[in-house]
Amino acid sequence: MKRRELREHIFELLFRVEFNEREEMPEQMRLFFESLPELSEGDQAYMEKKYERIMERLPEIDRHLGEAAEGWKVSRMGKTDLAILRLAVYEMEFDEDVPVGVAVNEAVELSKKFGGDGSPAFVNGVLGKIGKMEKAEIEKAAEAEAEKEEKTAEAEMETEKAETEAAE
């Protein structure tokens, strides 16, 4: 299967989470995989692994969504949009194999296919805000690192100066 198709199936699994108890999901996954014609073991393993990783990070993903979607509680979001956003945020934040732009674009495409009329704009807006928040965090971390390196260099110079004065 191509990545887009795999992503779509992972979205479908995430969508099922909203309608089934966590304990029921292994059986739901089994039934889902049985319904897919020509499913390779590798593709199934990839989908299972990615699904599990998303579920492990779900509280953190939902926190990101809650911060970015002003005026929207995660619990009040449409279930389709929520599943799409969860997949995209996971890819943006935790999956180094997927570039941020690809994650956003694929999420918008999923929302066009499965969501309502306003879904593409909503998904794009939330993910755009998360992208901006992430960029600001990266810049802040880079500034902190540069400041730390500057202080280290100053301390080294002070040490060298003291050693030189002591040697004289």
PDB file of C-alpha atoms in Angstrom:
ATOM      1  CA  MET A   1       0.000   0.000   0.000  1.00  0.00           C
ATOM      2  CA  LYS A   2       1.070   3.567  -0.557  1.00  0.00           C
ATOM      3  CA  ARG A   3       1.626   5.927   2.383  1.00  0.00           C
ATOM      4  CA  ARG A   4      -1.578   7.836   1.652  1.00  0.00           C
ATOM      5  CA  GLU A   5      -3.605   4.645   1.779  1.00  0.00           C
ATOM      6  CA  LEU A   6      -1.900   3.530   5.001  1.00  0.00           C
ATOM      7  CA  ARG A   7      -2.573   6.951   6.539  1.00  0.00           C
ATOM      8  CA  GLU A   8      -6.226   6.723   5.558  1.00  0.00           C
ATOM      9  CA  HIS A   9      -6.548   3.326   7.251  1.00  0.00           C
ATOM     10  CA  ILE A  10      -4.839   4.633  10.400  1.00  0.00           C
ATOM     11  CA  PHE A  11      -7.332   7.510  10.404  1.00  0.00           C
ATOM     12  CA  GLU A  12     -10.152   4.953  10.197  1.00  0.00           C
ATOM     13  CA  LEU A  13      -8.744   3.102  13.212  1.00  0.00           C
ATOM     14  CA  LEU A  14      -8.446   6.350  15.171  1.00  0.00           C
ATOM     15  CA  PHE A  15     -12.025   7.220  14.253  1.00  0.00           C
ATOM     16  CA  ARG A  16     -13.185   3.916  15.783  1.00  0.00           C
ATOM     17  CA  VAL A  17     -11.619   4.926  19.108  1.00  0.00           C
ATOM     18  CA  GLU A  18     -14.389   7.473  19.581  1.00  0.00           C
ATOM     19  CA  PHE A  19     -17.086   4.798  19.414  1.00  0.00           C
ATOM     20  CA  ASN A  20     -15.467   1.861  21.195  1.00  0.00           C
ATOM     21  CA  GLU A  21     -13.999   1.259  24.615  1.00  0.00           C
ATOM     22  CA  ARG A  22     -10.228   0.898  24.717  1.00  0.00           C
ATOM     23  CA  GLU A  23     -10.596  -2.778  25.656  1.00  0.00           C
ATOM     24  CA  GLU A  24     -12.674  -3.370  22.511  1.00  0.00           C
ATOM     25  CA  MET A  25     -10.085  -1.930  20.140  1.00  0.00           C
ATOM     26  CA  PRO A  26      -7.998  -5.096  19.650  1.00  0.00           C
ATOM     27  CA  GLU A  27     -11.117  -6.878  18.377  1.00  0.00           C
ATOM     28  CA  GLN A  28     -12.097  -3.832  16.309  1.00  0.00           C
ATOM     29  CA  MET A  29      -8.625  -3.778  14.785  1.00  0.00           C
ATOM     30  CA  ARG A  30      -8.802  -7.482  13.979  1.00  0.00           C
ATOM     31  CA  LEU A  31     -12.159  -7.029  12.245  1.00  0.00           C
ATOM     32  CA  PHE A  32     -10.872  -3.953  10.413  1.00  0.00           C
ATOM     33  CA  PHE A  33      -7.777  -5.726   9.118  1.00  0.00           C
ATOM     34  CA  GLU A  34      -9.845  -8.741   8.034  1.00  0.00           C
ATOM     35  CA  SER A  35     -11.976  -6.394   5.927  1.00  0.00           C
ATOM     36  CA  LEU A  36      -8.990  -5.098   3.961  1.00  0.00           C
ATOM     37  CA  PRO A  37      -8.314  -7.068   0.790  1.00  0.00           C
ATOM     38  CA  GLU A  38      -4.703  -7.882  -0.033  1.00  0.00           C
ATOM     39  CA  LEU A  39      -3.324  -6.570   3.264  1.00  0.00           C
ATOM     40  CA  SER A  40       0.349  -7.459   3.651  1.00  0.00           C
ATOM     41  CA  GLU A  41       1.818  -8.351   7.034  1.00  0.00           C
ATOM     42  CA  GLY A  42       4.204  -5.399   6.721  1.00  0.00           C
ATOM     43  CA  ASP A  43       1.395  -2.914   6.096  1.00  0.00           C
ATOM     44  CA  GLN A  44      -0.633  -4.302   8.990  1.00  0.00           C
ATOM     45  CA  ALA A  45       2.370  -4.127  11.317  1.00  0.00           C
ATOM     46  CA  TYR A  46       3.067  -0.525  10.216  1.00  0.00           C
ATOM     47  CA  MET A  47      -0.547   0.521  10.892  1.00  0.00           C
ATOM     48  CA  GLU A  48      -0.685  -1.261  14.257  1.00  0.00           C
ATOM     49  CA  LYS A  49       2.591   0.295  15.377  1.00  0.00           C
ATOM     50  CA  LYS A  50       1.628   3.813  14.334  1.00  0.00           C
ATOM     51  CA  TYR A  51      -1.823   3.445  15.908  1.00  0.00           C
ATOM     52  CA  GLU A  52      -0.244   2.300  19.200  1.00  0.00           C
ATOM     53  CA  ARG A  53       2.243   5.176  19.177  1.00  0.00           C
ATOM     54  CA  ILE A  54      -0.553   7.678  18.625  1.00  0.00           C
ATOM     55  CA  MET A  55      -2.605   6.161  21.450  1.00  0.00           C
ATOM     56  CA  GLU A  56       0.402   6.333  23.796  1.00  0.00           C
ATOM     57  CA  ARG A  57       0.741  10.058  23.075  1.00  0.00           C
ATOM     58  CA  LEU A  58      -2.983  10.842  22.990  1.00  0.00           C
ATOM     59  CA  PRO A  59      -3.102  13.017  26.139  1.00  0.00           C
ATOM     60  CA  GLU A  60      -0.194  15.109  24.839  1.00  0.00           C
ATOM     61  CA  ILE A  61      -1.691  15.312  21.340  1.00  0.00           C
ATOM     62  CA  ASP A  62      -5.052  16.396  22.750  1.00  0.00           C
ATOM     63  CA  ARG A  63      -3.312  19.035  24.887  1.00  0.00           C
ATOM     64  CA  HIS A  64      -1.688  20.464  21.736  1.00  0.00           C
ATOM     65  CA  LEU A  65      -5.067  20.482  20.009  1.00  0.00           C
ATOM     66  CA  GLY A  66      -6.763  22.169  22.954  1.00  0.00           C
ATOM     67  CA  GLU A  67      -4.122  24.918  23.002  1.00  0.00           C
ATOM     68  CA  ALA A  68      -4.282  25.517  19.259  1.00  0.00           C
ATOM     69  CA  ALA A  69      -8.031  25.310  18.652  1.00  0.00           C
ATOM     70  CA  GLU A  70      -9.176  28.502  20.336  1.00  0.00           C
ATOM     71  CA  GLY A  71     -12.800  28.332  21.344  1.00  0.00           C
ATOM     72  CA  TRP A  72     -12.944  24.581  20.760  1.00  0.00           C
ATOM     73  CA  LYS A  73     -12.675  21.927  23.425  1.00  0.00           C
ATOM     74  CA  VAL A  74     -11.292  18.639  22.123  1.00  0.00           C
ATOM     75  CA  SER A  75     -14.391  16.885  23.479  1.00  0.00           C
ATOM     76  CA  ARG A  76     -16.608  19.134  21.327  1.00  0.00           C
ATOM     77  CA  MET A  77     -14.748  18.686  18.038  1.00  0.00           C
ATOM     78  CA  GLY A  78     -16.327  16.637  15.287  1.00  0.00           C
ATOM     79  CA  LYS A  79     -15.153  13.035  15.571  1.00  0.00           C
ATOM     80  CA  THR A  80     -13.900  12.954  11.982  1.00  0.00           C
ATOM     81  CA  ASP A  81     -11.917  16.168  12.357  1.00  0.00           C
ATOM     82  CA  LEU A  82     -10.565  15.002  15.712  1.00  0.00           C
ATOM     83  CA  ALA A  83      -9.254  11.710  14.306  1.00  0.00           C
ATOM     84  CA  ILE A  84      -7.633  13.540  11.390  1.00  0.00           C
ATOM     85  CA  LEU A  85      -6.068  16.139  13.686  1.00  0.00           C
ATOM     86  CA  ARG A  86      -4.743  13.521  16.096  1.00  0.00           C
ATOM     87  CA  LEU A  87      -3.019  11.680  13.271  1.00  0.00           C
ATOM     88  CA  ALA A  88      -1.581  14.897  11.840  1.00  0.00           C
ATOM     89  CA  VAL A  89      -0.340  16.232  15.191  1.00  0.00           C
ATOM     90  CA  TYR A  90       1.352  12.912  15.880  1.00  0.00           C
ATOM     91  CA  GLU A  91       3.091  13.081  12.516  1.00  0.00           C
ATOM     92  CA  MET A  92       4.075  16.726  12.983  1.00  0.00           C
ATOM     93  CA  GLU A  93       5.367  16.367  16.534  1.00  0.00           C
ATOM     94  CA  PHE A  94       6.619  12.804  16.907  1.00  0.00           C
ATOM     95  CA  ASP A  95       7.158  11.133  13.509  1.00  0.00           C
ATOM     96  CA  GLU A  96      10.478  12.218  12.040  1.00  0.00           C
ATOM     97  CA  ASP A  97       9.745  10.313   8.814  1.00  0.00           C
ATOM     98  CA  VAL A  98       6.924  12.706   7.893  1.00  0.00           C
ATOM     99  CA  PRO A  99       7.739  16.348   7.064  1.00  0.00           C
ATOM    100  CA  VAL A 100       5.408  18.856   8.709  1.00  0.00           C
ATOM    101  CA  GLY A 101       4.146  20.154   5.359  1.00  0.00           C
ATOM    102  CA  VAL A 102       3.252  16.639   4.230  1.00  0.00           C
ATOM    103  CA  ALA A 103       1.397  15.949   7.491  1.00  0.00           C
ATOM    104  CA  VAL A 104      -0.649  19.136   7.094  1.00  0.00           C
ATOM    105  CA  ASN A 105      -1.384  18.532   3.411  1.00  0.00           C
ATOM    106  CA  GLU A 106      -2.416  14.917   3.981  1.00  0.00           C
ATOM    107  CA  ALA A 107      -4.674  15.945   6.867  1.00  0.00           C
ATOM    108  CA  VAL A 108      -6.410  18.538   4.697  1.00  0.00           C
ATOM    109  CA  GLU A 109      -6.879  15.912   1.972  1.00  0.00           C
ATOM    110  CA  LEU A 110      -8.396  13.481   4.484  1.00  0.00           C
ATOM    111  CA  SER A 111     -10.723  16.222   5.717  1.00  0.00           C
ATOM    112  CA  LYS A 112     -11.867  16.908   2.139  1.00  0.00           C
ATOM    113  CA  LYS A 113     -12.646  13.225   1.665  1.00  0.00           C
ATOM    114  CA  PHE A 114     -14.215  12.400   5.030  1.00  0.00           C
ATOM    115  CA  GLY A 115     -15.106  15.680   6.761  1.00  0.00           C
ATOM    116  CA  GLY A 116     -17.840  18.247   6.402  1.00  0.00           C
ATOM    117  CA  ASP A 117     -17.805  21.426   4.329  1.00  0.00           C
ATOM    118  CA  GLY A 118     -15.834  23.421   6.905  1.00  0.00           C
ATOM    119  CA  SER A 119     -13.437  20.614   7.823  1.00  0.00           C
ATOM    120  CA  PRO A 120     -10.545  21.455   5.477  1.00  0.00           C
ATOM    121  CA  ALA A 121     -10.367  25.060   6.694  1.00  0.00           C
ATOM    122  CA  PHE A 122     -10.707  24.029  10.343  1.00  0.00           C
ATOM    123  CA  VAL A 123      -8.040  21.309  10.091  1.00  0.00           C
ATOM    124  CA  ASN A 124      -5.672  23.586   8.185  1.00  0.00           C
ATOM    125  CA  GLY A 125      -6.170  26.414  10.687  1.00  0.00           C
ATOM    126  CA  VAL A 126      -5.538  24.269  13.765  1.00  0.00           C
ATOM    127  CA  LEU A 127      -2.487  22.589  12.247  1.00  0.00           C
ATOM    128  CA  GLY A 128      -1.133  25.922  11.020  1.00  0.00           C
ATOM    129  CA  LYS A 129      -1.339  27.280  14.544  1.00  0.00           C
ATOM    130  CA  ILE A 130       0.407  24.206  15.958  1.00  0.00           C
ATOM    131  CA  GLY A 131       3.130  24.637  13.342  1.00  0.00           C
ATOM    132  CA  LYS A 132       3.628  28.267  14.390  1.00  0.00           C
ATOM    133  CA  MET A 133       3.691  27.308  18.068  1.00  0.00           C
ATOM    134  CA  GLU A 134       6.280  24.618  17.333  1.00  0.00           C
ATOM    135  CA  LYS A 135       8.418  27.053  15.347  1.00  0.00           C
ATOM    136  CA  ALA A 136       8.323  29.558  18.228  1.00  0.00           C
ATOM    137  CA  GLU A 137       9.365  26.816  20.688  1.00  0.00           C
ATOM    138  CA  ILE A 138      12.273  25.811  18.437  1.00  0.00           C
ATOM    139  CA  GLU A 139      13.426  29.433  18.136  1.00  0.00           C
ATOM    140  CA  LYS A 140      13.170  29.899  21.912  1.00  0.00           C
ATOM    141  CA  ALA A 141      15.202  26.728  22.510  1.00  0.00           C
ATOM    142  CA  ALA A 142      17.819  27.856  19.993  1.00  0.00           C
ATOM    143  CA  GLU A 143      18.114  31.246  21.731  1.00  0.00           C
ATOM    144  CA  ALA A 144      18.514  29.527  25.117  1.00  0.00           C
ATOM    145  CA  GLU A 145      21.203  27.241  23.691  1.00  0.00           C
ATOM    146  CA  ALA A 146      23.069  30.198  22.160  1.00  0.00           C
ATOM    147  CA  GLU A 147      22.914  32.044  25.498  1.00  0.00           C
ATOM    148  CA  LYS A 148      24.225  28.967  27.308  1.00  0.00           C
ATOM    149  CA  GLU A 149      27.112  28.620  24.841  1.00  0.00           C
ATOM    150  CA  GLU A 150      27.941  32.319  25.265  1.00  0.00           C
ATOM    151  CA  LYS A 151      28.058  31.972  29.067  1.00  0.00           C
ATOM    152  CA  THR A 152      30.229  28.858  28.762  1.00  0.00           C
ATOM    153  CA  ALA A 153      32.656  30.699  26.474  1.00  0.00           C
ATOM    154  CA  GLU A 154      32.805  33.648  28.896  1.00  0.00           C
ATOM    155  CA  ALA A 155      33.492  31.293  31.812  1.00  0.00           C
ATOM    156  CA  GLU A 156      36.271  29.576  29.859  1.00  0.00           C
ATOM    157  CA  MET A 157      37.848  32.957  29.070  1.00  0.00           C
ATOM    158  CA  GLU A 158      37.700  33.936  32.751  1.00  0.00           C
ATOM    159  CA  THR A 159      39.346  30.637  33.721  1.00  0.00           C
ATOM    160  CA  GLU A 160      42.106  31.094  31.127  1.00  0.00           C
ATOM    161  CA  LYS A 161      42.681  34.683  32.303  1.00  0.00           C
ATOM    162  CA  ALA A 162      42.928  33.573  35.951  1.00  0.00           C
ATOM    163  CA  GLU A 163      45.335  30.744  35.047  1.00  0.00           C
ATOM    164  CA  THR A 164      47.518  33.142  33.028  1.00  0.00           C
ATOM    165  CA  GLU A 165      47.626  35.685  35.888  1.00  0.00           C
ATOM    166  CA  ALA A 166      48.458  32.931  38.402  1.00  0.00           C
ATOM    167  CA  ALA A 167      51.286  31.654  36.209  1.00  0.00           C
ATOM    168  CA  GLU A 168      52.916  35.108  36.051  1.00  0.00           C
TER     169      GLU A 168
END
